[in-house]
Structures are given as C-alpha cells and as structure tokens.
C-alpha cells in the first residue's frame, strides 16, 4: 500500500472535538490554520490574557484531567466564530465567540460542565498569533509544529496488547497510512514530503494521560502510556513535524519518503 495521508484534523479549541478536513494549505513555519487558537484556562493560574509566551497544558482545562470534555461534541466555524456544543445529538450551546454575550455564555456553560465553584468561570484564552499547543511552552517555533500519527503503529499496539485503540485518542493533525509500524520515528531529523508540503521531522510525541480517554464515550478506560511503556519500553506515539515548504495537503496525498538528512 502506498504511504498516504489518511486523515486531516484541526482542533480549534484545545481539549475539544476534532474537526476533519478534506484539505488544508500550510505555510512554512506555521501550524495548521485555526488549530488550538482558543483554550479554556484555569482561573487564577499562570495564563494571563495577552501573554506572549506559552505555558504548560496543565494551565488549561484539557483531557489530561477533565475527561468529561470528550463527552461533548463541539464545533467552531472559523469563518463566523460560532461555537456549538451537542450532547447525544442535542444542541446545548450555540455561542458567537465574536461577541461579549457569546463569550459570557461559553464561560457560564463550561463552569457548569466542569463543576467550578459558584462565581468561578474558566478564562477564555484567545490571543492573536498564539496557539495553545502542548509544545507552546517550549518556544514560539515549537508552538507551530504539526502533529502526525502513523496508523500502522496504532494497529501494532492493538495487535500486541489485544486492546482496541481509537486513533482519535492521540489528537493528531495528520493521520498517515501505508508506512511500516514505527518507521515514522526514523523520520525525526529528516525532511520529506506530505502532498505538496515539505516538512522536517521535529520530535517524537511523548504521550500523557489524555490518551487514556475514549473520545467516543468521554470515559478514562485504558492506560495508554503504561501500555506503550510496558510493550515497547517507551511512551511515544506519533511525532511532530515542522513545515519547511508550504503548499496544499489533502486526504489521499502521497507521503514521499525521499528523505534527506
């Protein structure tokens, strides 16, 4: 099977639902447009509106600690700023995040979801030019990395452990198929092409407790980092890439392994 892009995803709000894409235009040195550009920060934490440096993901409400977020189906329309939340197919929130009223409704809704004390609400983190990626605390360059998952490696874990493993647990921007299992780690430090985009493998992705949460149910049901460590001696799944040559990337595009150091 020819190595190719099997799926593309954007996560406009950190910790919320993946939104599939058919295609995306990437720019050198930048991440996926609209990816993790909004987050819900913990009140009284280290995040402050307007800050110009990244902070740990633990400063935000995310699946590492708040697995209930996965039980909500969310969608943000980047063109209109309208954010919706559905529960079991029923619309429970529609808020225009371009308005004060919409932001207030968002904060009040998630204060209830997260069982925050009366009078306490999450802080809406949304700063021009900033992303709230897990790598943002390292540097502005790392903030713009694109996360990539090799589906063959996910299947290898399933075969070795006997546990079904939804690739959605890993919240990657790009799903690849047709590569040998774990061969993606050989691409770290090398350049290769995804469709019309030139990228460089930047670093392996070390996995945390967020992957323990089933994205379909919102339940913490599988100790994925422990399974990886016990089975392979590491807790890595997937890797980050830096876009070094911009272009268009679409589902079905080939992975050209014309790698060079």
PDB file of N, CA and C in Angstrom, residues 117-164:
ATOM      1  N   UNK A 117     -16.640  26.165  41.317  1.00  0.00           N
ATOM      2  CA  UNK A 117     -17.361  26.771  42.444  1.00  0.00           C
ATOM      3  C   UNK A 117     -18.223  27.942  41.982  1.00  0.00           C
ATOM      4  N   UNK A 118     -19.299  28.232  42.697  1.00  0.00           N
ATOM      5  CA  UNK A 118     -20.146  29.376  42.333  1.00  0.00           C
ATOM      6  C   UNK A 118     -19.321  30.652  42.187  1.00  0.00           C
ATOM      7  N   UNK A 119     -19.594  31.382  41.121  1.00  0.00           N
ATOM      8  CA  UNK A 119     -18.880  32.625  40.880  1.00  0.00           C
ATOM      9  C   UNK A 119     -17.548  32.459  40.171  1.00  0.00           C
ATOM     10  N   UNK A 120     -17.169  31.217  39.868  1.00  0.00           N
ATOM     11  CA  UNK A 120     -15.898  30.944  39.199  1.00  0.00           C
ATOM     12  C   UNK A 120     -16.157  30.440  37.789  1.00  0.00           C
ATOM     13  N   UNK A 121     -15.448  31.002  36.820  1.00  0.00           N
ATOM     14  CA  UNK A 121     -15.595  30.598  35.429  1.00  0.00           C
ATOM     15  C   UNK A 121     -14.227  30.402  34.791  1.00  0.00           C
ATOM     16  N   UNK A 122     -14.151  29.578  33.758  1.00  0.00           N
ATOM     17  CA  UNK A 122     -12.877  29.466  33.040  1.00  0.00           C
ATOM     18  C   UNK A 122     -12.546  30.768  32.328  1.00  0.00           C
ATOM     19  N   UNK A 123     -11.269  30.967  32.080  1.00  0.00           N
ATOM     20  CA  UNK A 123     -10.806  32.136  31.337  1.00  0.00           C
ATOM     21  C   UNK A 123     -10.677  31.740  29.873  1.00  0.00           C
ATOM     22  N   UNK A 124     -11.297  32.484  28.977  1.00  0.00           N
ATOM     23  CA  UNK A 124     -11.180  32.194  27.555  1.00  0.00           C
ATOM     24  C   UNK A 124      -9.840  32.739  27.061  1.00  0.00           C
ATOM     25  N   UNK A 125      -8.945  31.818  26.694  1.00  0.00           N
ATOM     26  CA  UNK A 125      -7.624  32.191  26.185  1.00  0.00           C
ATOM     27  C   UNK A 125      -7.706  32.286  24.666  1.00  0.00           C
ATOM     28  N   UNK A 126      -7.461  33.461  24.164  1.00  0.00           N
ATOM     29  CA  UNK A 126      -7.513  33.688  22.708  1.00  0.00           C
ATOM     30  C   UNK A 126      -6.693  34.933  22.414  1.00  0.00           C
ATOM     31  N   UNK A 127      -5.435  34.717  22.051  1.00  0.00           N
ATOM     32  CA  UNK A 127      -4.502  35.820  21.839  1.00  0.00           C
ATOM     33  C   UNK A 127      -3.995  35.785  20.406  1.00  0.00           C
ATOM     34  N   UNK A 128      -4.117  36.881  19.664  1.00  0.00           N
ATOM     35  CA  UNK A 128      -3.688  36.890  18.260  1.00  0.00           C
ATOM     36  C   UNK A 128      -2.244  36.404  18.116  1.00  0.00           C
ATOM     37  N   UNK A 129      -2.063  35.479  17.163  1.00  0.00           N
ATOM     38  CA  UNK A 129      -0.730  34.977  16.886  1.00  0.00           C
ATOM     39  C   UNK A 129      -0.255  33.876  17.802  1.00  0.00           C
ATOM     40  N   UNK A 130      -1.080  33.484  18.783  1.00  0.00           N
ATOM     41  CA  UNK A 130      -0.674  32.441  19.723  1.00  0.00           C
ATOM     42  C   UNK A 130      -1.485  31.172  19.497  1.00  0.00           C
ATOM     43  N   UNK A 131      -0.827  30.034  19.760  1.00  0.00           N
ATOM     44  CA  UNK A 131      -1.510  28.741  19.762  1.00  0.00           C
ATOM     45  C   UNK A 131      -1.311  28.107  21.131  1.00  0.00           C
ATOM     46  N   UNK A 132      -2.292  27.336  21.540  1.00  0.00           N
ATOM     47  CA  UNK A 132      -2.224  26.671  22.841  1.00  0.00           C
ATOM     48  C   UNK A 132      -1.954  25.181  22.639  1.00  0.00           C
ATOM     49  N   UNK A 133      -0.910  24.908  21.868  1.00  0.00           N
ATOM     50  CA  UNK A 133      -0.496  23.531  21.633  1.00  0.00           C
ATOM     51  C   UNK A 133       0.294  23.030  22.836  1.00  0.00           C
ATOM     52  N   UNK A 134       0.435  21.700  22.923  1.00  0.00           N
ATOM     53  CA  UNK A 134       1.197  21.123  24.036  1.00  0.00           C
ATOM     54  C   UNK A 134       2.671  21.504  23.972  1.00  0.00           C
ATOM     55  N   UNK A 135       3.140  21.905  22.782  1.00  0.00           N
ATOM     56  CA  UNK A 135       4.546  22.268  22.621  1.00  0.00           C
ATOM     57  C   UNK A 135       4.791  23.769  22.769  1.00  0.00           C
ATOM     58  N   UNK A 136       3.733  24.542  23.019  1.00  0.00           N
ATOM     59  CA  UNK A 136       3.868  26.005  23.044  1.00  0.00           C
ATOM     60  C   UNK A 136       4.770  26.493  24.169  1.00  0.00           C
ATOM     61  N   UNK A 137       4.855  25.716  25.268  1.00  0.00           N
ATOM     62  CA  UNK A 137       5.669  26.160  26.392  1.00  0.00           C
ATOM     63  C   UNK A 137       7.157  26.127  26.056  1.00  0.00           C
ATOM     64  N   UNK A 138       7.540  25.339  25.030  1.00  0.00           N
ATOM     65  CA  UNK A 138       8.957  25.180  24.706  1.00  0.00           C
ATOM     66  C   UNK A 138       9.514  26.403  23.974  1.00  0.00           C
ATOM     67  N   UNK A 139       8.790  26.895  22.975  1.00  0.00           N
ATOM     68  CA  UNK A 139       9.241  28.050  22.196  1.00  0.00           C
ATOM     69  C   UNK A 139       8.145  28.451  21.228  1.00  0.00           C
ATOM     70  N   UNK A 140       8.273  29.635  20.640  1.00  0.00           N
ATOM     71  CA  UNK A 140       7.314  30.051  19.624  1.00  0.00           C
ATOM     72  C   UNK A 140       7.410  29.160  18.386  1.00  0.00           C
ATOM     73  N   UNK A 141       8.614  28.676  18.071  1.00  0.00           N
ATOM     74  CA  UNK A 141       8.781  27.784  16.923  1.00  0.00           C
ATOM     75  C   UNK A 141       8.072  26.450  17.180  1.00  0.00           C
ATOM     76  N   UNK A 142       8.244  25.916  18.384  1.00  0.00           N
ATOM     77  CA  UNK A 142       7.607  24.644  18.726  1.00  0.00           C
ATOM     78  C   UNK A 142       6.090  24.778  18.778  1.00  0.00           C
ATOM     79  N   UNK A 143       5.595  25.964  19.097  1.00  0.00           N
ATOM     80  CA  UNK A 143       4.158  26.228  19.140  1.00  0.00           C
ATOM     81  C   UNK A 143       3.500  25.926  17.796  1.00  0.00           C
ATOM     82  N   UNK A 144       4.259  26.046  16.696  1.00  0.00           N
ATOM     83  CA  UNK A 144       3.715  25.909  15.355  1.00  0.00           C
ATOM     84  C   UNK A 144       3.907  24.511  14.754  1.00  0.00           C
ATOM     85  N   UNK A 145       4.376  23.555  15.528  1.00  0.00           N
ATOM     86  CA  UNK A 145       4.579  22.216  14.992  1.00  0.00           C
ATOM     87  C   UNK A 145       3.242  21.538  14.672  1.00  0.00           C
ATOM     88  N   UNK A 146       3.269  20.634  13.707  1.00  0.00           N
ATOM     89  CA  UNK A 146       2.093  19.872  13.277  1.00  0.00           C
ATOM     90  C   UNK A 146       2.249  18.443  13.787  1.00  0.00           C
ATOM     91  N   UNK A 147       1.205  17.901  14.402  1.00  0.00           N
ATOM     92  CA  UNK A 147       1.290  16.560  14.973  1.00  0.00           C
ATOM     93  C   UNK A 147       0.848  15.517  13.948  1.00  0.00           C
ATOM     94  N   UNK A 148       1.625  14.415  13.871  1.00  0.00           N
ATOM     95  CA  UNK A 148       1.424  13.383  12.860  1.00  0.00           C
ATOM     96  C   UNK A 148       1.349  12.015  13.540  1.00  0.00           C
ATOM     97  N   UNK A 149       0.445  11.176  13.064  1.00  0.00           N
ATOM     98  CA  UNK A 149       0.243   9.841  13.621  1.00  0.00           C
ATOM     99  C   UNK A 149       0.341   8.805  12.507  1.00  0.00           C
ATOM    100  N   UNK A 150       1.080   7.723  12.760  1.00  0.00           N
ATOM    101  CA  UNK A 150       1.159   6.603  11.832  1.00  0.00           C
ATOM    102  C   UNK A 150       0.151   5.545  12.271  1.00  0.00           C
ATOM    103  N   UNK A 151      -0.871   5.312  11.466  1.00  0.00           N
ATOM    104  CA  UNK A 151      -1.928   4.383  11.852  1.00  0.00           C
ATOM    105  C   UNK A 151      -1.416   2.958  11.989  1.00  0.00           C
ATOM    106  N   UNK A 152      -0.352   2.610  11.270  1.00  0.00           N
ATOM    107  CA  UNK A 152       0.204   1.258  11.405  1.00  0.00           C
ATOM    108  C   UNK A 152       0.763   1.038  12.805  1.00  0.00           C
ATOM    109  N   UNK A 153       1.301   2.071  13.418  1.00  0.00           N
ATOM    110  CA  UNK A 153       1.817   1.943  14.781  1.00  0.00           C
ATOM    111  C   UNK A 153       0.679   1.741  15.771  1.00  0.00           C
ATOM    112  N   UNK A 154      -0.446   2.411  15.536  1.00  0.00           N
ATOM    113  CA  UNK A 154      -1.625   2.216  16.385  1.00  0.00           C
ATOM    114  C   UNK A 154      -2.109   0.777  16.265  1.00  0.00           C
ATOM    115  N   UNK A 155      -2.165   0.267  15.040  1.00  0.00           N
ATOM    116  CA  UNK A 155      -2.604  -1.126  14.852  1.00  0.00           C
ATOM    117  C   UNK A 155      -1.635  -2.112  15.502  1.00  0.00           C
ATOM    118  N   UNK A 156      -0.347  -1.780  15.487  1.00  0.00           N
ATOM    119  CA  UNK A 156       0.636  -2.658  16.113  1.00  0.00           C
ATOM    120  C   UNK A 156       0.387  -2.768  17.616  1.00  0.00           C
ATOM    121  N   UNK A 157       0.043  -1.641  18.232  1.00  0.00           N
ATOM    122  CA  UNK A 157      -0.290  -1.672  19.659  1.00  0.00           C
ATOM    123  C   UNK A 157      -1.515  -2.547  19.891  1.00  0.00           C
ATOM    124  N   UNK A 158      -2.526  -2.390  19.060  1.00  0.00           N
ATOM    125  CA  UNK A 158      -3.726  -3.212  19.203  1.00  0.00           C
ATOM    126  C   UNK A 158      -3.394  -4.701  19.109  1.00  0.00           C
ATOM    127  N   UNK A 159      -2.576  -5.066  18.141  1.00  0.00           N
ATOM    128  CA  UNK A 159      -2.245  -6.470  17.935  1.00  0.00           C
ATOM    129  C   UNK A 159      -1.433  -7.032  19.090  1.00  0.00           C
ATOM    130  N   UNK A 160      -0.546  -6.248  19.642  1.00  0.00           N
ATOM    131  CA  UNK A 160       0.339  -6.733  20.696  1.00  0.00           C
ATOM    132  C   UNK A 160      -0.348  -6.786  22.062  1.00  0.00           C
ATOM    133  N   UNK A 161      -1.295  -5.863  22.280  1.00  0.00           N
ATOM    134  CA  UNK A 161      -1.928  -5.788  23.597  1.00  0.00           C
ATOM    135  C   UNK A 161      -3.313  -6.407  23.625  1.00  0.00           C
ATOM    136  N   UNK A 162      -3.958  -6.521  22.449  1.00  0.00           N
ATOM    137  CA  UNK A 162      -5.329  -7.023  22.402  1.00  0.00           C
ATOM    138  C   UNK A 162      -6.365  -5.987  22.764  1.00  0.00           C
ATOM    139  N   UNK A 163      -5.952  -4.723  22.900  1.00  0.00           N
ATOM    140  CA  UNK A 163      -6.878  -3.644  23.266  1.00  0.00           C
ATOM    141  C   UNK A 163      -7.219  -2.803  22.042  1.00  0.00           C
ATOM    142  N   UNK A 164      -8.510  -2.648  21.700  1.00  0.00           N
ATOM    143  CA  UNK A 164      -8.885  -1.740  20.614  1.00  0.00           C
ATOM    144  C   UNK A 164      -8.425  -0.319  20.938  1.00  0.00           C
TER     145      UNK A 164
END
